[in-house]
Amino acid sequence: MAKQQHKNDVASDLVAFLNASPTAFHAVEEAKNRLRSAGFDQLSEKEVWNLKAGKKYFFTRNHSTIVAFAIGQRYVAGNGFHIVGAHTDSPCLKLKPVTKVTKGGYLEVGVQTYGGGLWHTWFDRDLTIAGRVIIRERKEGSASSYAHRLVRIEEPIMRIPTLAIHLDRNVNSDGFKPNAQSHLLPVLATSVKAELNKAVPENDSAESGKKANDKTDTTNTKHHSLLLQLLANKLGCEPEDICDFELHACDTQPSVIAGAAQEFIFSGRLDNLCMSFCSLKALIDATSSETSLEEETGVRMVALFDHEECGSNSAQGAGSPVMLDAVSRVTNSFRSETQMLEKAIQRSFLVSADMAHALHPNYMDKHEENHQPKLHGGLVIKHNANQRYATNAVTSFIFREIASVHKLPVQDFVVRNDTACGSTIGPILASGVGIRTVDVGAPQLSMHSIREMCAVDDVKHSYEHFKAFFEEFSQLDAKIVVDI
């Protein structure tokens, strides 16, 4: 009973994390709150770092990537970093720079596809918007300043309706093949209702109206006034003070523990917030007691990147120097001699954690016969001879050995030879930094759908595996000799 309760506690905590994180920006904000509560101090990349052994820190980049680390009390420059890397982004519909679309008496919102989503799953869902907004803050007697604010409208405000079968008789035989430019436009309102329900300023007077009209407003030529007013109401500002934004369309249906036996999690963004959460929770819990870092000679780190779903090539993606910057700055804070960084990298280890494809009961032929990961089967070690995954025999053994010691299940995955293989941040960081890497992930179904599913058991297995990795890697790695 105690084990069952612990399993559900971890899964329930994941559900809370998912429900707080409709976008990468919100996921980083939630991670920041959890890290602060656990005693991690925030650093700025713009400032000099004064770090101490035995202390815990984190920093963010673009508010969509976050790196957290705990320095062992026995750490010296040149020692290794034990890292779990994941990503904060998921396939979604992002609002275009000009969203204002009016057709057939409807107000629609222009969106662009981000990542490789299963876009047909976005039809007939109750949608809203979330993301970040740059707003102008006005103060009496001083120049305007500008603030970065997160926003989320909880209510369903948009929908992408499918075409009735009566108007598309062959859809079931020919397949549903929506055009991403023409058909994937959320409906916000009808033109008539939008006009009738135009918001009136709270201070409704001739003077306030004149002031509003006097303000330079370029945003309402790009976006529907109704959309801007909804955002302004949520942010507590005027529509004309919204300078710019990065917003996503989001499903309003919350994440839940479900299934007849309460064994599944139904949610959006499991790829890859599930791995982000499990690694973050593992780091926090592996460094929570006063003695957690007493014997640690290395640095325990979690790096959660943005833009994995579109190739990682951004200032805050895994293709950027962000992780190398972190390793370098920590190393140089303790000793800035040459070759210390190179030494540290060769003593380091990365677990690239990204969700894996579970065997689908209705499409069993899509998996290679001897490599069929199953729900409840534990973390999946991913292999690819052509280096689409960065796993090799040494890194696989290390990760598997940790599982063996703790009696944790582990599985293997290889894509079929007649199927293209996906990839992860693993090969990007392995080749860019030169760090030993293993690619792993919890098994799931419906990957890149607006609504995915995984198993409660695998959330617990992932968390426990990552926690054991942080606590025991240093001792295990000391026993392994490869390059002499």
Coordinates of C-alpha atoms in Angstrom, one line a residue:
M1 CA 0.0 0.0 0.0
A2 CA 2.9 2.4 0.8
K3 CA 4.5 1.7 -2.6
Q4 CA 1.2 2.4 -4.3
Q5 CA 0.8 5.6 -2.5
H6 CA 4.3 6.8 -3.4
K7 CA 3.7 5.9 -7.0
N8 CA 0.5 7.9 -7.1
D9 CA 2.1 10.9 -5.2
V10 CA 4.8 11.2 -8.0
A11 CA 2.2 10.8 -10.7
S12 CA -0.1 13.4 -9.1
D13 CA 2.8 15.8 -8.8
L14 CA 3.5 15.3 -12.5
V15 CA -0.2 16.1 -13.3
A16 CA 0.1 19.3 -11.2
F17 CA 3.2 20.2 -13.1
L18 CA 1.6 19.6 -16.5
N19 CA -1.5 21.6 -15.6
A20 CA 0.7 24.6 -14.5
S21 CA 2.7 24.4 -17.8
P22 CA 0.7 25.1 -21.0
T23 CA 3.8 26.5 -22.6
A24 CA 7.6 26.3 -22.3
F25 CA 7.6 29.7 -20.6
H26 CA 5.2 28.4 -17.9
A27 CA 7.1 25.2 -17.5
V28 CA 10.2 27.2 -16.7
E29 CA 8.3 29.4 -14.3
E30 CA 6.9 26.3 -12.5
A31 CA 10.4 24.8 -12.4
K32 CA 11.8 28.1 -10.9
N33 CA 9.2 28.1 -8.2
R34 CA 10.0 24.5 -7.2
L35 CA 13.7 25.1 -7.2
R36 CA 13.4 28.2 -5.1
S37 CA 11.3 26.3 -2.6
A38 CA 14.0 23.6 -2.4
G39 CA 16.7 26.1 -1.6
F40 CA 18.2 26.7 -5.0
D41 CA 19.6 30.3 -5.6
Q42 CA 19.0 32.0 -9.0
L43 CA 21.9 33.2 -11.0
S44 CA 22.1 35.6 -13.9
E45 CA 24.2 34.9 -16.9
K46 CA 24.8 38.6 -17.2
E47 CA 26.7 38.7 -13.8
V48 CA 29.8 37.1 -12.4
W49 CA 29.1 33.9 -10.5
N50 CA 30.5 33.4 -7.0
L51 CA 29.8 29.7 -6.4
K52 CA 30.5 27.5 -3.3
A53 CA 30.8 23.8 -2.9
G54 CA 27.7 22.3 -1.2
K55 CA 25.4 24.9 -2.6
K56 CA 22.5 24.7 -5.2
Y57 CA 21.9 27.1 -8.1
F58 CA 19.9 27.7 -11.3
F59 CA 19.6 30.1 -14.2
T60 CA 17.3 30.6 -17.1
R61 CA 17.8 31.7 -20.7
N62 CA 14.9 33.3 -22.6
H63 CA 12.6 32.1 -19.8
S64 CA 12.1 29.0 -21.8
T65 CA 15.3 27.1 -21.0
I66 CA 16.5 26.4 -17.4
V67 CA 19.6 24.8 -16.0
A68 CA 19.8 23.8 -12.3
F69 CA 22.8 22.3 -10.5
A70 CA 24.0 21.2 -7.1
I71 CA 27.8 21.3 -6.3
G72 CA 29.2 18.5 -4.2
Q73 CA 30.9 19.4 -1.0
R74 CA 34.0 17.5 -2.2
Y75 CA 33.9 19.0 -5.7
V76 CA 37.2 20.4 -7.1
A77 CA 37.6 21.9 -10.6
G78 CA 38.1 19.3 -13.2
N79 CA 35.6 16.8 -11.6
G80 CA 32.7 15.6 -13.7
F81 CA 29.1 16.8 -14.1
H82 CA 26.2 14.3 -13.9
I83 CA 23.5 15.7 -16.1
V84 CA 20.0 14.8 -17.1
G85 CA 18.9 16.8 -20.2
A86 CA 15.3 17.1 -21.5
H87 CA 13.2 19.8 -23.3
T88 CA 10.4 22.1 -22.3
D89 CA 8.7 22.5 -25.7
S90 CA 6.1 20.4 -27.5
P91 CA 4.4 20.5 -30.9
C92 CA 1.7 23.2 -30.9
L93 CA 0.1 26.0 -32.9
K94 CA 1.8 29.3 -32.3
L95 CA 0.1 32.6 -33.1
K96 CA 1.5 34.4 -36.2
P97 CA 2.9 38.0 -36.0
V98 CA -0.3 39.1 -37.7
T99 CA -3.2 37.0 -36.4
K100 CA -6.1 39.0 -37.7
V101 CA -8.1 36.9 -40.2
T102 CA -11.7 37.6 -41.1
K103 CA -13.6 35.2 -43.4
G104 CA -17.3 34.5 -44.0
G105 CA -18.5 36.5 -41.1
Y106 CA -16.0 34.9 -38.6
L107 CA -13.1 36.2 -36.7
E108 CA -10.3 33.7 -37.0
V109 CA -6.8 33.6 -35.5
G110 CA -3.8 33.1 -37.7
V111 CA -1.5 30.3 -36.4
Q112 CA 1.7 28.6 -37.6
T113 CA 2.6 25.0 -36.9
Y114 CA 5.4 24.4 -34.5
G115 CA 7.2 21.0 -34.6
G116 CA 5.8 17.8 -36.1
G117 CA 2.4 17.7 -34.5
L118 CA -0.5 15.4 -35.3
W119 CA -2.5 18.3 -36.5
H120 CA -5.7 16.5 -37.1
T121 CA -6.0 16.0 -33.3
W122 CA -6.3 19.8 -32.8
F123 CA -9.7 19.9 -34.6
D124 CA -12.9 20.1 -32.4
R125 CA -10.9 20.8 -29.2
D126 CA -11.8 23.5 -26.8
L127 CA -8.8 25.8 -27.2
T128 CA -7.4 28.9 -25.4
I129 CA -4.2 30.8 -25.5
A130 CA -1.1 31.1 -23.3
G131 CA 2.4 32.4 -23.5
R132 CA 4.3 35.6 -22.8
V133 CA 3.6 39.2 -23.5
I134 CA 5.7 42.4 -23.6
I135 CA 3.8 45.2 -22.1
R136 CA 4.4 48.9 -21.6
E137 CA 4.3 50.1 -18.0
R138 CA 3.4 53.8 -17.6
K139 CA 4.4 55.7 -14.5
E140 CA 3.5 59.3 -13.7
G141 CA 6.5 61.6 -14.2
S142 CA 8.8 59.0 -15.7
A143 CA 9.5 57.4 -19.0
S144 CA 7.7 54.2 -19.9
S145 CA 9.3 50.9 -19.1
Y146 CA 8.7 47.4 -20.6
A147 CA 7.9 44.2 -18.8
H148 CA 7.9 40.5 -19.7
R149 CA 4.7 38.9 -18.4
L150 CA 3.3 35.4 -18.6
V151 CA -0.3 35.1 -19.5
R152 CA -2.9 32.3 -19.7
I153 CA -6.6 32.6 -20.4
E154 CA -8.2 29.6 -18.6
E155 CA -11.5 29.7 -20.5
P156 CA -12.0 28.0 -23.9
I157 CA -12.1 30.9 -26.4
M158 CA -11.3 29.2 -29.7
R159 CA -12.1 26.1 -31.7
I160 CA -11.0 24.6 -35.1
P161 CA -14.2 22.9 -36.3
T162 CA -14.1 20.0 -38.7
L163 CA -16.1 19.9 -41.9
A164 CA -19.4 17.9 -41.6
I165 CA -19.3 14.5 -43.2
H166 CA -22.3 15.6 -45.3
L167 CA -20.0 18.0 -47.1
D168 CA -17.0 15.6 -47.3
R169 CA -18.6 12.2 -48.0
N170 CA -15.3 10.4 -48.7
V171 CA -13.4 11.5 -45.6
N172 CA -13.6 8.1 -43.9
S173 CA -12.4 6.2 -47.0
D174 CA -9.9 8.7 -48.3
G175 CA -8.6 10.0 -45.0
F176 CA -8.8 13.3 -43.2
K177 CA -6.2 15.5 -45.0
P178 CA -6.4 19.1 -43.7
N179 CA -4.4 21.8 -45.3
A180 CA -2.3 23.4 -42.6
Q181 CA -2.6 26.9 -44.1
S182 CA -6.3 26.9 -45.1
H183 CA -8.0 24.6 -42.6
L184 CA -6.0 25.0 -39.3
L185 CA -7.5 28.4 -38.3
P186 CA -9.2 28.6 -34.9
V187 CA -12.5 30.5 -34.8
L188 CA -12.5 33.2 -32.2
A189 CA -16.0 34.7 -32.7
T190 CA -18.5 35.8 -35.3
S191 CA -18.0 39.3 -36.7
V192 CA -21.5 40.4 -35.5
K193 CA -21.1 39.3 -31.9
A194 CA -17.6 40.7 -31.7
E195 CA -18.9 44.1 -32.8
L196 CA -21.8 44.0 -30.4
N197 CA -19.6 43.0 -27.5
K198 CA -16.8 45.5 -27.9
A199 CA -15.3 46.2 -24.5
V200 CA -15.9 49.6 -22.9
P201 CA -13.0 51.1 -20.9
E202 CA -13.6 50.8 -17.1
N203 CA -13.2 54.6 -16.7
D204 CA -15.9 55.4 -19.2
S205 CA -15.6 59.1 -19.8
A206 CA -15.0 61.5 -22.7
E207 CA -11.6 62.3 -21.3
S208 CA -10.5 58.7 -21.0
G209 CA -11.8 57.9 -24.4
K210 CA -9.9 60.9 -25.9
K211 CA -6.7 59.6 -24.2
A212 CA -7.2 56.2 -25.5
N213 CA -7.7 57.5 -29.0
D214 CA -4.6 59.7 -28.8
K215 CA -2.3 56.7 -28.1
T216 CA -0.4 55.3 -31.0
D217 CA -1.8 51.8 -31.5
T218 CA -0.3 49.5 -34.1
T219 CA -1.3 46.2 -32.5
N220 CA -5.0 46.4 -33.4
T221 CA -4.2 46.5 -37.1
K222 CA -2.4 43.1 -36.7
H223 CA -4.8 41.4 -34.2
H224 CA -8.5 41.4 -33.5
S225 CA -9.5 43.9 -30.8
L226 CA -11.4 41.2 -29.0
L227 CA -8.3 39.1 -28.7
L228 CA -6.3 42.0 -27.4
Q229 CA -9.0 42.9 -24.9
L230 CA -9.1 39.4 -23.5
L231 CA -5.3 39.5 -23.0
A232 CA -5.4 43.0 -21.5
N233 CA -8.2 42.0 -19.0
K234 CA -6.0 39.0 -17.9
L235 CA -2.9 41.1 -17.6
G236 CA -4.5 44.1 -16.0
C237 CA -3.4 46.6 -18.6
E238 CA -4.8 48.5 -21.6
P239 CA -4.9 46.8 -25.0
E240 CA -2.7 49.5 -26.5
D241 CA 0.0 48.7 -23.9
I242 CA 0.5 45.3 -25.4
C243 CA 3.7 45.7 -27.4
D244 CA 4.3 42.2 -28.7
F245 CA 3.8 38.6 -27.7
E246 CA 4.6 34.9 -28.2
L247 CA 1.4 33.0 -27.7
H248 CA 0.4 29.4 -28.2
A249 CA -3.0 27.8 -28.8
C250 CA -3.6 25.4 -25.9
D251 CA -6.1 22.7 -25.1
T252 CA -8.2 23.5 -22.0
Q253 CA -8.8 19.9 -21.0
P254 CA -6.7 19.3 -17.9
S255 CA -4.2 16.5 -17.4
V256 CA -5.6 13.6 -15.3
I257 CA -4.7 10.2 -13.9
A258 CA -7.2 7.9 -15.7
G259 CA -8.0 4.5 -17.1
A260 CA -10.3 1.8 -15.5
A261 CA -7.5 0.9 -13.2
Q262 CA -6.2 4.4 -12.7
E263 CA -2.9 3.3 -14.4
F264 CA -2.6 6.0 -17.1
I265 CA -2.0 9.7 -17.4
F266 CA -3.9 11.4 -20.2
S267 CA -2.4 14.8 -21.0
G268 CA -0.9 17.0 -23.6
R269 CA 2.8 17.8 -23.7
L270 CA 3.9 14.5 -22.0
D271 CA 6.6 14.7 -24.7
N272 CA 8.6 16.1 -23.1
L273 CA 7.4 17.7 -19.8
C274 CA 7.1 14.2 -18.3
M275 CA 10.9 13.8 -18.5
S276 CA 11.5 17.4 -17.6
F277 CA 9.4 16.9 -14.4
C278 CA 11.0 13.6 -13.5
S279 CA 14.5 14.9 -13.8
L280 CA 13.8 18.1 -11.9
K281 CA 12.1 16.3 -9.1
A282 CA 14.9 13.8 -8.9
L283 CA 17.5 16.5 -8.6
I284 CA 15.5 18.3 -6.0
D285 CA 15.0 15.2 -3.9
A286 CA 18.6 14.0 -4.4
T287 CA 19.9 17.2 -2.9
S288 CA 17.2 17.9 -0.3
S289 CA 18.9 16.8 3.0
E290 CA 21.8 18.5 4.7
T291 CA 24.0 15.4 4.1
S292 CA 23.0 14.9 0.4
L293 CA 26.1 16.5 -1.0
E294 CA 28.6 15.6 1.7
E295 CA 30.4 12.9 -0.2
E296 CA 29.6 14.1 -3.7
T297 CA 32.7 14.9 -5.7
G298 CA 30.9 16.1 -8.9
V299 CA 28.1 18.4 -9.9
R300 CA 24.5 17.2 -10.3
M301 CA 22.7 19.0 -13.0
V302 CA 19.5 19.2 -14.9
A303 CA 19.3 21.1 -18.2
L304 CA 15.8 21.7 -19.8
F305 CA 16.1 23.2 -23.3
D306 CA 13.7 24.9 -25.6
H307 CA 13.3 24.3 -29.3
E308 CA 14.0 20.6 -29.5
E309 CA 10.9 20.0 -31.6
C310 CA 12.3 22.2 -34.4
G311 CA 16.0 21.1 -34.3
S312 CA 17.5 22.9 -31.2
N313 CA 19.2 25.6 -33.3
S314 CA 18.5 28.7 -31.2
A315 CA 20.2 30.7 -28.5
Q316 CA 18.3 28.6 -25.9
G317 CA 18.3 25.3 -27.7
A318 CA 20.5 22.3 -27.1
G319 CA 22.5 23.3 -30.2
S320 CA 23.5 26.6 -28.4
P321 CA 26.4 26.8 -26.0
V322 CA 24.1 27.0 -23.0
M323 CA 25.1 23.7 -21.4
L324 CA 28.8 24.1 -22.2
D325 CA 28.6 27.6 -20.8
A326 CA 27.2 26.2 -17.5
V327 CA 29.9 23.6 -17.2
S328 CA 32.6 26.1 -18.1
R329 CA 31.4 28.7 -15.6
V330 CA 31.1 26.3 -12.8
T331 CA 34.5 24.8 -13.5
N332 CA 36.2 28.2 -13.8
S333 CA 34.6 29.5 -10.6
F334 CA 36.7 27.1 -8.7
R335 CA 39.9 27.1 -10.8
S336 CA 40.5 28.8 -14.1
E337 CA 43.6 26.9 -15.3
T338 CA 43.8 25.6 -18.8
Q339 CA 42.6 22.1 -19.6
M340 CA 40.3 22.0 -16.5
L341 CA 37.2 22.3 -18.6
E342 CA 38.4 19.6 -21.0
K343 CA 39.1 17.3 -18.1
A344 CA 35.7 18.0 -16.6
I345 CA 33.9 17.2 -19.8
Q346 CA 35.7 13.8 -20.2
R347 CA 34.6 12.9 -16.6
S348 CA 31.0 13.9 -17.2
F349 CA 28.0 12.0 -18.3
L350 CA 24.7 13.0 -19.9
V351 CA 21.3 11.2 -19.7
S352 CA 19.4 12.6 -22.7
A353 CA 15.8 12.0 -21.5
D354 CA 13.0 12.2 -24.2
M355 CA 9.8 10.2 -24.3
A356 CA 9.9 6.8 -26.2
H357 CA 7.4 5.0 -28.4
A358 CA 5.5 2.3 -26.6
L359 CA 4.2 -0.7 -28.5
H360 CA 0.7 0.2 -29.9
P361 CA -1.7 -2.8 -29.7
N362 CA -3.5 -1.7 -32.9
Y363 CA -0.2 -1.1 -34.9
M364 CA 2.1 -3.8 -33.6
D365 CA 3.9 -4.2 -36.9
K366 CA 5.3 -0.7 -36.5
H367 CA 7.8 -2.0 -33.9
E368 CA 10.9 -4.2 -34.5
E369 CA 10.1 -7.7 -33.2
N370 CA 12.7 -7.8 -30.5
H371 CA 12.4 -4.2 -29.4
Q372 CA 8.9 -3.5 -28.2
P373 CA 8.8 -1.2 -25.2
K374 CA 5.7 -1.5 -23.1
L375 CA 3.8 0.7 -20.7
H376 CA 4.8 -0.1 -17.1
G377 CA 8.1 -1.5 -18.4
G378 CA 10.4 1.3 -17.1
L379 CA 12.7 3.6 -19.0
V380 CA 13.6 2.7 -22.5
I381 CA 17.3 2.9 -23.6
K382 CA 17.3 4.0 -27.3
H383 CA 19.9 2.7 -29.7
N384 CA 20.7 3.6 -33.3
A385 CA 23.8 2.5 -35.3
N386 CA 23.7 5.7 -37.3
Q387 CA 23.9 7.9 -34.2
R388 CA 20.4 9.3 -34.3
Y389 CA 20.7 8.3 -30.6
A390 CA 24.0 8.8 -28.8
T391 CA 23.9 5.6 -26.8
N392 CA 26.8 3.2 -26.9
A393 CA 27.8 0.0 -25.0
V394 CA 29.5 1.9 -22.2
T395 CA 26.8 4.5 -21.6
S396 CA 24.1 1.9 -21.9
F397 CA 25.8 -0.3 -19.3
I398 CA 26.2 2.5 -16.8
F399 CA 22.5 3.4 -17.0
R400 CA 21.4 -0.3 -16.9
E401 CA 23.7 -1.0 -13.9
I402 CA 22.1 1.7 -11.9
A403 CA 18.7 0.1 -12.7
S404 CA 20.0 -3.3 -11.7
V405 CA 21.2 -2.2 -8.3
H406 CA 17.8 -0.6 -7.5
K407 CA 15.7 -3.4 -9.1
L408 CA 14.2 -1.0 -11.6
P409 CA 12.9 -2.3 -14.9
V410 CA 14.6 -1.1 -18.1
Q411 CA 13.8 -1.7 -21.8
D412 CA 15.5 -1.3 -25.2
F413 CA 14.4 0.3 -28.4
V414 CA 15.7 0.1 -32.0
V415 CA 13.6 1.4 -34.9
R416 CA 12.8 -0.9 -37.8
N417 CA 15.3 -0.9 -40.6
D418 CA 12.5 0.1 -43.0
T419 CA 11.5 3.1 -40.9
A420 CA 13.2 6.5 -40.4
C421 CA 14.5 7.1 -37.0
G422 CA 13.8 10.2 -35.0
S423 CA 16.4 11.9 -32.8
T424 CA 16.9 13.9 -29.6
I425 CA 19.1 16.4 -28.0
G426 CA 21.5 13.5 -27.2
P427 CA 23.5 13.5 -30.4
I428 CA 23.5 17.3 -30.6
L429 CA 25.1 17.6 -27.1
A430 CA 27.4 14.5 -27.5
S431 CA 28.9 15.9 -30.7
G432 CA 28.9 19.6 -29.7
V433 CA 30.3 19.2 -26.2
G434 CA 32.1 15.8 -26.4
I435 CA 30.2 14.4 -23.4
R436 CA 29.4 10.7 -22.9
T437 CA 25.7 10.2 -23.5
V438 CA 22.9 7.7 -23.2
D439 CA 19.5 8.3 -24.8
V440 CA 16.5 7.2 -22.8
G441 CA 12.8 7.9 -22.3
A442 CA 9.6 6.7 -20.7
P443 CA 7.3 4.8 -23.1
Q444 CA 4.1 6.6 -24.2
L445 CA 1.4 6.4 -26.8
S446 CA -0.1 9.1 -29.1
M447 CA 3.2 11.0 -29.2
H448 CA 2.8 14.5 -30.7
S449 CA -1.0 14.4 -30.4
I450 CA -2.8 17.2 -28.6
R451 CA -3.7 14.5 -26.1
E452 CA -1.1 11.8 -25.2
M453 CA -0.9 9.0 -22.7
C454 CA 1.7 7.2 -20.5
A455 CA 1.7 4.9 -17.5
V456 CA 1.7 6.0 -13.9
D457 CA 4.3 3.2 -13.1
D458 CA 6.7 4.6 -15.6
V459 CA 6.6 8.1 -14.0
K460 CA 7.7 6.5 -10.7
H461 CA 10.4 4.3 -12.5
S462 CA 11.8 7.4 -14.3
Y463 CA 11.9 9.5 -11.2
E464 CA 13.6 6.8 -9.1
H465 CA 16.1 5.9 -11.9
F466 CA 17.2 9.6 -12.4
K467 CA 17.4 10.1 -8.6
A468 CA 19.6 7.0 -8.3
F469 CA 21.8 8.3 -11.2
F470 CA 22.4 11.5 -9.3
E471 CA 23.2 9.8 -6.1
E472 CA 25.4 7.0 -7.3
F473 CA 27.0 7.8 -10.6
S474 CA 30.3 9.1 -9.1
Q475 CA 31.0 5.8 -7.4
L476 CA 30.0 3.7 -10.3
D477 CA 32.0 5.7 -12.9
A478 CA 35.2 5.4 -10.8
K479 CA 35.1 1.6 -11.5
I480 CA 34.9 1.9 -15.3
V481 CA 38.0 2.2 -17.4
V482 CA 37.8 2.7 -21.2
D483 CA 40.4 5.2 -22.5
I484 CA 43.7 4.7 -20.8

